[in-house]
Short mmCIF file of C-alpha atoms in Angstrom, two decimals:
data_model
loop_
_atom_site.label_atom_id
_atom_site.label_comp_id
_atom_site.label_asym_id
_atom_site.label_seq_id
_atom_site.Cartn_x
_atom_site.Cartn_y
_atom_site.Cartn_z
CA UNK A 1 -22.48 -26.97 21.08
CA UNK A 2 -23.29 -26.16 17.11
CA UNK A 3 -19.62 -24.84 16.62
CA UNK A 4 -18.08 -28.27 17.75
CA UNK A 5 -20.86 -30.50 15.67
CA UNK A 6 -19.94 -28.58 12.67
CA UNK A 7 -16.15 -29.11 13.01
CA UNK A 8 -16.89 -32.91 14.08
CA UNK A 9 -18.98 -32.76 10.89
CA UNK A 10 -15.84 -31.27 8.86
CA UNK A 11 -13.21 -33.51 10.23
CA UNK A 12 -15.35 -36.32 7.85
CA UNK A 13 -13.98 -33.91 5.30
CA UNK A 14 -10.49 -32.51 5.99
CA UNK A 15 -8.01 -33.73 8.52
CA UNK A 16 -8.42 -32.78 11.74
CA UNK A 17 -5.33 -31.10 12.58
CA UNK A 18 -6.41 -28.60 9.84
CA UNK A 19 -9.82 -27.25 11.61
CA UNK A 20 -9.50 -24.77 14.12
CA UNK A 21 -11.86 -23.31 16.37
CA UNK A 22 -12.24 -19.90 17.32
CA UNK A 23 -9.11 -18.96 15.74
CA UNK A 24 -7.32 -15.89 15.72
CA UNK A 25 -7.42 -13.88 12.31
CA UNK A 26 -5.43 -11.56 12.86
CA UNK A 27 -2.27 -14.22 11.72
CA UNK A 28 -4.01 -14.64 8.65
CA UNK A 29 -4.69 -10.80 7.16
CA UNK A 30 -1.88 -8.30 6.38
CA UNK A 31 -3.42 -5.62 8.67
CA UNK A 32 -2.75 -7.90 11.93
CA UNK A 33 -5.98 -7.00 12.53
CA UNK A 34 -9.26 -8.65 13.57
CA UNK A 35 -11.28 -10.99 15.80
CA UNK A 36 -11.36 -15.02 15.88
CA UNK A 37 -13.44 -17.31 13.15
CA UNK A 38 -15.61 -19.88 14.81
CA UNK A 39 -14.13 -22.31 12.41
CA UNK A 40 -11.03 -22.05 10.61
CA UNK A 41 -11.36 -24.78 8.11
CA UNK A 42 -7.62 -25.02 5.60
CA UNK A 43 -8.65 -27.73 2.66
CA UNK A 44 -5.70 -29.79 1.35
CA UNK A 45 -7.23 -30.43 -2.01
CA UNK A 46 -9.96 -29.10 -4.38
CA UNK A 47 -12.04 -31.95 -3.70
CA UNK A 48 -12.42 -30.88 -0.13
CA UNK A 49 -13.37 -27.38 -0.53
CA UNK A 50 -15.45 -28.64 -2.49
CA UNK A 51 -17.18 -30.81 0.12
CA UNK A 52 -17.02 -28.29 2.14
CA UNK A 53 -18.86 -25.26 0.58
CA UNK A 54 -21.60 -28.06 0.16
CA UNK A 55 -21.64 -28.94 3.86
CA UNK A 56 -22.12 -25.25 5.02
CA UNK A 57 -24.60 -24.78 2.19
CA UNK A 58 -26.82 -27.73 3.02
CA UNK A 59 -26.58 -26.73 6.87
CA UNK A 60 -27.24 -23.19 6.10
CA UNK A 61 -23.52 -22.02 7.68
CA UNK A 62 -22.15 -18.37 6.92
CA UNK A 63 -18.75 -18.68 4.96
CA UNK A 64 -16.46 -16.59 4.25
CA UNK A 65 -13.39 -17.31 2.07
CA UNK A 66 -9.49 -15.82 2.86
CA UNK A 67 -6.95 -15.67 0.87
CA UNK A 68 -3.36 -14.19 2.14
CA UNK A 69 -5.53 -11.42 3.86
CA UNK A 70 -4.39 -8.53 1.73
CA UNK A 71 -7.67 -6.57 1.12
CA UNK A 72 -9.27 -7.01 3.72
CA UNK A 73 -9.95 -6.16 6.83
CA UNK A 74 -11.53 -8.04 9.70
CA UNK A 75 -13.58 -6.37 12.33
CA UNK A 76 -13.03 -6.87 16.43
CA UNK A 77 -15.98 -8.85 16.56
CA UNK A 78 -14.44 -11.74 14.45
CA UNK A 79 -16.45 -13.92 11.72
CA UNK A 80 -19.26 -15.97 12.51
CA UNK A 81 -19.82 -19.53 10.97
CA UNK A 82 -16.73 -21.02 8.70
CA UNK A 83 -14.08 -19.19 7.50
CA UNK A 84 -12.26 -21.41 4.54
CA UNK A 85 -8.66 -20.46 3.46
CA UNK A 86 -6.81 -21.80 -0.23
CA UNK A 87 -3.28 -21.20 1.73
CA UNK A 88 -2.88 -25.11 1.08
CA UNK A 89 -4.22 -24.95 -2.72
CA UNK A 90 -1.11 -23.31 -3.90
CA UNK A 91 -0.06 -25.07 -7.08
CA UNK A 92 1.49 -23.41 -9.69
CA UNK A 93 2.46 -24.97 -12.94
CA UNK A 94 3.97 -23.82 -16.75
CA UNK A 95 2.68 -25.12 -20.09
CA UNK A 96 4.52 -23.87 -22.82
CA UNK A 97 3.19 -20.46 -22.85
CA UNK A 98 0.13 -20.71 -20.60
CA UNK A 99 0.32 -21.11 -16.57
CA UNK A 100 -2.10 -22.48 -14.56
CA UNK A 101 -2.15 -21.57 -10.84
CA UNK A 102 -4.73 -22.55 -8.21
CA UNK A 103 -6.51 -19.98 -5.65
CA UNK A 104 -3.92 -19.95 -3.11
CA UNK A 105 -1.02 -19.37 -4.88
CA UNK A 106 0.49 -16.47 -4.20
CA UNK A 107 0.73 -13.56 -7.36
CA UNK A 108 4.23 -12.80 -6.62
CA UNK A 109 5.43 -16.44 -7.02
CA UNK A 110 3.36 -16.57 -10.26
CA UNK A 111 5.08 -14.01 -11.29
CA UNK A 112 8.40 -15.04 -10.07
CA UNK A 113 7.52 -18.84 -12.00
CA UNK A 114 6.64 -16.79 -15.21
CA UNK A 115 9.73 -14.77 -15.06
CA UNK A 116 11.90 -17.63 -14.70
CA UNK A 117 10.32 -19.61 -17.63
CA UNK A 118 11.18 -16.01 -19.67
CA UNK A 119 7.52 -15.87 -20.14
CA UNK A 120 6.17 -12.04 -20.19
CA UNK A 121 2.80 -10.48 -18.97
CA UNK A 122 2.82 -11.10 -15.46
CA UNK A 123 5.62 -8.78 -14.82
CA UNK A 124 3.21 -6.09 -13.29
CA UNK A 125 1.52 -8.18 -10.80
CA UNK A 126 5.55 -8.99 -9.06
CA UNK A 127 4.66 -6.63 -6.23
CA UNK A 128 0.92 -7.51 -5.44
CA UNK A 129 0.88 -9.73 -1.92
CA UNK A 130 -2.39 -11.64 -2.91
CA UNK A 131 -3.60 -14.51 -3.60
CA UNK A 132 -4.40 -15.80 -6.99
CA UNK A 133 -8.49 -16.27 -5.82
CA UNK A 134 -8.60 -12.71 -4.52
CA UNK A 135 -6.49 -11.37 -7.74
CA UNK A 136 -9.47 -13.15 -9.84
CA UNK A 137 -11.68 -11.44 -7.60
CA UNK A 138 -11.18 -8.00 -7.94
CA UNK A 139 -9.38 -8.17 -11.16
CA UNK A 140 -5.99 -7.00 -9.52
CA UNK A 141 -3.68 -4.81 -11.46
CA UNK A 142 -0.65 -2.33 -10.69
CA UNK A 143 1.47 -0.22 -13.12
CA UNK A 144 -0.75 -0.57 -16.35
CA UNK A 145 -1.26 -4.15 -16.38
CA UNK A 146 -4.43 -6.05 -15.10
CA UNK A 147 -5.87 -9.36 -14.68
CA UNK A 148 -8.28 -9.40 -17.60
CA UNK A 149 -5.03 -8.93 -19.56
CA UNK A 150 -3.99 -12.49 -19.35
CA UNK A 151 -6.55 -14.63 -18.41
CA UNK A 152 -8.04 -17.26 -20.07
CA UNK A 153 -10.33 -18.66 -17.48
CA UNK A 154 -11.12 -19.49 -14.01
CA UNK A 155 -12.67 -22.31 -12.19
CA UNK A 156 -14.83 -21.60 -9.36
CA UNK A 157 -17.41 -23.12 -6.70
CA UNK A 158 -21.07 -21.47 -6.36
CA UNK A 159 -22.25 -21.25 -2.78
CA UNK A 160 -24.15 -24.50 -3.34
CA UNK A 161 -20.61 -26.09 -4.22
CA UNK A 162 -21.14 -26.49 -8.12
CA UNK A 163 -17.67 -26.18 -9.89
CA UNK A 164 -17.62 -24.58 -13.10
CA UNK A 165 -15.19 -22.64 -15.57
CA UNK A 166 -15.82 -19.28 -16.60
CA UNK A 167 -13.96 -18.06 -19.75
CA UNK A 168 -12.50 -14.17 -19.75
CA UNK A 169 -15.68 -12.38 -21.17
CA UNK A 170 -18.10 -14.66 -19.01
CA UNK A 171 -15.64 -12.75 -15.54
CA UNK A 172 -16.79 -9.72 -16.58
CA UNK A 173 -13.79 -8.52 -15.41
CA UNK A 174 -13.58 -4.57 -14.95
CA UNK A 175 -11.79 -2.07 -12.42
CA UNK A 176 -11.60 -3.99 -9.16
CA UNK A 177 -15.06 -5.91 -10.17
CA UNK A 178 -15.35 -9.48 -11.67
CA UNK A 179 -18.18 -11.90 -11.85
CA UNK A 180 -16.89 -13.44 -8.79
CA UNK A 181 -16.96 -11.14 -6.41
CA UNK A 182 -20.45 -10.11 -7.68
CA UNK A 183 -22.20 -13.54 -7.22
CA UNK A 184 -19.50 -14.64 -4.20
CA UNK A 185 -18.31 -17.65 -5.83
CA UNK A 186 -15.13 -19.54 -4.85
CA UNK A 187 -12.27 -19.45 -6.62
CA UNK A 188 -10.48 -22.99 -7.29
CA UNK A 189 -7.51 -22.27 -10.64
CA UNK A 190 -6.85 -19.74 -13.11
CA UNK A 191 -5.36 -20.34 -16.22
CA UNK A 192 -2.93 -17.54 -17.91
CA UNK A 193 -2.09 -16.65 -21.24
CA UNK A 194 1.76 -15.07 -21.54
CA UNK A 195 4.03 -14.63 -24.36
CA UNK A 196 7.83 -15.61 -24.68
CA UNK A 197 9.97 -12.89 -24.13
CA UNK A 198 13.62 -11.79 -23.69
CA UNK A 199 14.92 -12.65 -20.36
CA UNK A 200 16.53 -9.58 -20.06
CA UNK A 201 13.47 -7.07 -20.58
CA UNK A 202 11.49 -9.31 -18.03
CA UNK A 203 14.43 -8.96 -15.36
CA UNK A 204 14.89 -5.43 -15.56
CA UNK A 205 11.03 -4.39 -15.62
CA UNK A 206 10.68 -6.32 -12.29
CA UNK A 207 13.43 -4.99 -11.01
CA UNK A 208 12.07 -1.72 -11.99
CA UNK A 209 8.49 -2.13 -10.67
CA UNK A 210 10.43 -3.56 -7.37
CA UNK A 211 12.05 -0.73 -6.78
CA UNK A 212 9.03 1.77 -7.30
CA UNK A 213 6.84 -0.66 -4.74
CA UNK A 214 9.72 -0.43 -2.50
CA UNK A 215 10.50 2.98 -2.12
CA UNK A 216 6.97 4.40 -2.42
CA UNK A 217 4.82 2.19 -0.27
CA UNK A 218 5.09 1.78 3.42
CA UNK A 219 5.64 -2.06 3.24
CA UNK A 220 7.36 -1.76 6.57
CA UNK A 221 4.54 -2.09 8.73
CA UNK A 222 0.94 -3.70 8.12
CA UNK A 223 -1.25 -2.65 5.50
CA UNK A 224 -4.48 -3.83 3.64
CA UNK A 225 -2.60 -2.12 0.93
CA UNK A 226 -4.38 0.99 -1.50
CA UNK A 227 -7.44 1.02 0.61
CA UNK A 228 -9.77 3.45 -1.85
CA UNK A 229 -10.08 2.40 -6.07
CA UNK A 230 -9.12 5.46 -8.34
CA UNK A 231 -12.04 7.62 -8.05
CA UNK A 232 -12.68 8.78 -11.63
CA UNK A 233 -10.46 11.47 -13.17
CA UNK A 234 -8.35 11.90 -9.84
CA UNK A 235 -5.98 9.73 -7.52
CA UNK A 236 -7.17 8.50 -4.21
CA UNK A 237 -3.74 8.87 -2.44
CA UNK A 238 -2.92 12.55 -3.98
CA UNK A 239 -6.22 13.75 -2.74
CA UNK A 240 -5.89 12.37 0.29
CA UNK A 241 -2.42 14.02 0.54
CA UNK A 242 -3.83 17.44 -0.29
CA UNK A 243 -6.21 17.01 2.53
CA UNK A 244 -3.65 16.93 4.98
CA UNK A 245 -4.58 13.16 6.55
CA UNK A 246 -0.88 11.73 6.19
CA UNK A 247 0.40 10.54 9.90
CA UNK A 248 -3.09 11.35 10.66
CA UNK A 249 -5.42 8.60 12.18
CA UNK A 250 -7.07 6.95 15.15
CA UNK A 251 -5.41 5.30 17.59
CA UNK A 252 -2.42 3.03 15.75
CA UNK A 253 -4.21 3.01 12.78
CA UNK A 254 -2.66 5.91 10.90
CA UNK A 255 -2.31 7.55 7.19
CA UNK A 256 1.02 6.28 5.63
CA UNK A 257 3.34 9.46 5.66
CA UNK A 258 5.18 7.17 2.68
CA UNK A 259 1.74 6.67 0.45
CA UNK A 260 -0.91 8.24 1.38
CA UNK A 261 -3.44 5.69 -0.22
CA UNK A 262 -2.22 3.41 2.51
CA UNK A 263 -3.20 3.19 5.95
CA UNK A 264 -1.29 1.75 8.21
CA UNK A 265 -1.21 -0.08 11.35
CA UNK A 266 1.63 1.04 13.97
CA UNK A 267 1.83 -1.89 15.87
CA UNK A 268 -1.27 -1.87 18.64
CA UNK A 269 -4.06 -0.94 16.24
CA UNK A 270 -7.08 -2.68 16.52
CA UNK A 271 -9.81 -3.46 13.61
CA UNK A 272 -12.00 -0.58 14.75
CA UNK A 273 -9.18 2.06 14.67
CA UNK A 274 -8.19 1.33 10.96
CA UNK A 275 -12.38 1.65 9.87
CA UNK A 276 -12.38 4.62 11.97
CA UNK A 277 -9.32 5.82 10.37
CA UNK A 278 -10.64 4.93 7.12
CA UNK A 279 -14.53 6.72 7.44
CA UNK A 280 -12.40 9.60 8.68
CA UNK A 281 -10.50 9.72 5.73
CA UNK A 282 -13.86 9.77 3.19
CA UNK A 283 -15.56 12.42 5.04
CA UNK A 284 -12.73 14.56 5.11
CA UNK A 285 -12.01 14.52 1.67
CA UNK A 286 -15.44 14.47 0.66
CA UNK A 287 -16.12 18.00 2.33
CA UNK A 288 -12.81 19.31 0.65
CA UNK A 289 -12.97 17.93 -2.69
CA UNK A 290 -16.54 16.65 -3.08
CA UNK A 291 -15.09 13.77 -3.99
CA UNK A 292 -16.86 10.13 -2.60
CA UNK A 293 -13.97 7.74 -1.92
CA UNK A 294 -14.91 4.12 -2.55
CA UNK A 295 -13.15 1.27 -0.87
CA UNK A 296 -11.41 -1.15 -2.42
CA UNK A 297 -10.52 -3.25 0.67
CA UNK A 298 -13.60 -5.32 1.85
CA UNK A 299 -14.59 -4.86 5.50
CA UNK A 300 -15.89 -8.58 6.84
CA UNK A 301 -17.10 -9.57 10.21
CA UNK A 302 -18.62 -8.49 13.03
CA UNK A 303 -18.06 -5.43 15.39
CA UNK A 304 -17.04 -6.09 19.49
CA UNK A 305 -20.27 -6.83 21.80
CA UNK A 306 -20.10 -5.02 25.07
#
């Protein structure tokens, strides 16, 4: 069988115990959504993700890269060929005034680490539930502050498996768009820039940001978070509002009463109900407001074969 060659191959690579085969997503993506990989592949070190985007380049295998499953959402069908996840790459580290954090870090225990160190510029990103490589990707921001604010550069992998470092203009970081996501590179480390500050402005701004996340997002049931990017000159979640889609959905999946840029999943969703839910959403508000809502979740994978 191809499936079981490739993860004999990739045990040469990683320890075994960290290869999986065809393994349940839906553990790994904030939705609780989604089919099984063929190969669930969790590197220990850089070295080995390194090793193996080369191996599924030089044997022509599909991969697709996870992070803490966010923003994204995973279809029925599951994901051919290799998916590889950074959960283990999750080193975080201070210098001075500069932190350097690898792809699966978490944002929220950057954030934390910066806060701590009375560093400030990372105090916006305390409520995002990504990962540092899918952060980088989409240039993540929240409550005025973005990515591209504080970078200094990132380290990634081409699909071939070459590592470089690409500096803050060279990301071409914009509104939910970077370099990376662009040419589907690999995220590896990101290296910050932050400022001393006083310990007491950092604390209270996170507490303040906290409790605006809190009480304005549904965070008590499984999300792929703000689903749509800020079409230009309106808000994704007000005009879905005004449309009249909140508790309105298909099957579980369902438009958060709480935030209406959020869909949710009720419990027994599956993948297809939260796309349907979501193409359900566009069209509606596209006949009412003429307005063309553009995800900014990533759909992956492949739909259920009957």
């Amino acid at each position: 069988m191809t499936t079981q060659r490739w993860a004999n191959d990739l045990a040469q690579i990683v320890n075994p115990n960290n290869i999986k085969l065809n393994e349940s997503l839906k553990k790994y993506t904030m939705t609780k959504l989604g089919g099984n990989a063929d190969i669930f592949v969790l590197p220990e070190t850089e070295e080995e993700a390194t090793a193996i985007v080369k191996y599924a380049h030089e044997q022509n295998i599909p991969i697709l890269m996870l992070g803490n499953g966010s923003n994204m959402v995973v279809r029925d069908g599951g994901v051919r060929g290799i998916v590889i996840c950074f959960q283990k790459l999750d080193e975080i580290r201070v210098d001075v005034n500069q932190i350097y954090a690898q792809s699966g870090a978490l944002v929220i225990n950057v954030s934390k680490l910066a806060a701590i160190n009375g560093l400030t510029g990372f105090e916006f990103a305390c409520g995002i539930p990504g990962s540092v490589g899918g952060a980088m990707a989409m240039n993540a921001g929240a409550y005025g502050g973005e990515i591209k604010d504080i970078i200094i550069d990132c380290t990634v992998l081409t699909k071939e498996g070459e590592r470089i470092v690409l500096t803050k203009d060279e990301l071409e970081l914009e509104y939910r768009k970077s370099i990376i996501a662009k040419k589907e590179y690999f995220v590896l480390s990101s290296r910050f820039q932050l400022e001393q500050g006083i310990q007491e402005e950092i604390d209270a701004k996170i507490a303040d940001l906290t409790f605006k996340r809190e009480s304005k997002q549904p965070l008590e049931y499984p999300s792929a978070g703000s689903v749509f990017k800020r079409p230009p000159g309106y808000f994704a979640g007000k005009l879905i509002q005004d449309s009249g889609l909140q508790g309105k959905g298909v099957g579980d999946a369902e438009v958060s009463t709480k935030h209406a840029g959020f869909i949710i999943n009720k419990g027994n969703a599956t993948a297809t109900d939260y796309i349907e839910t979501i193409k359900m959403v566009q069209n509606v508000v596209k006949d009412k407001f003429g307005v063309e809502l553009e995800l900014e979740v990533k759909i992956v994978g492949e739909d259920l074969t009957t």
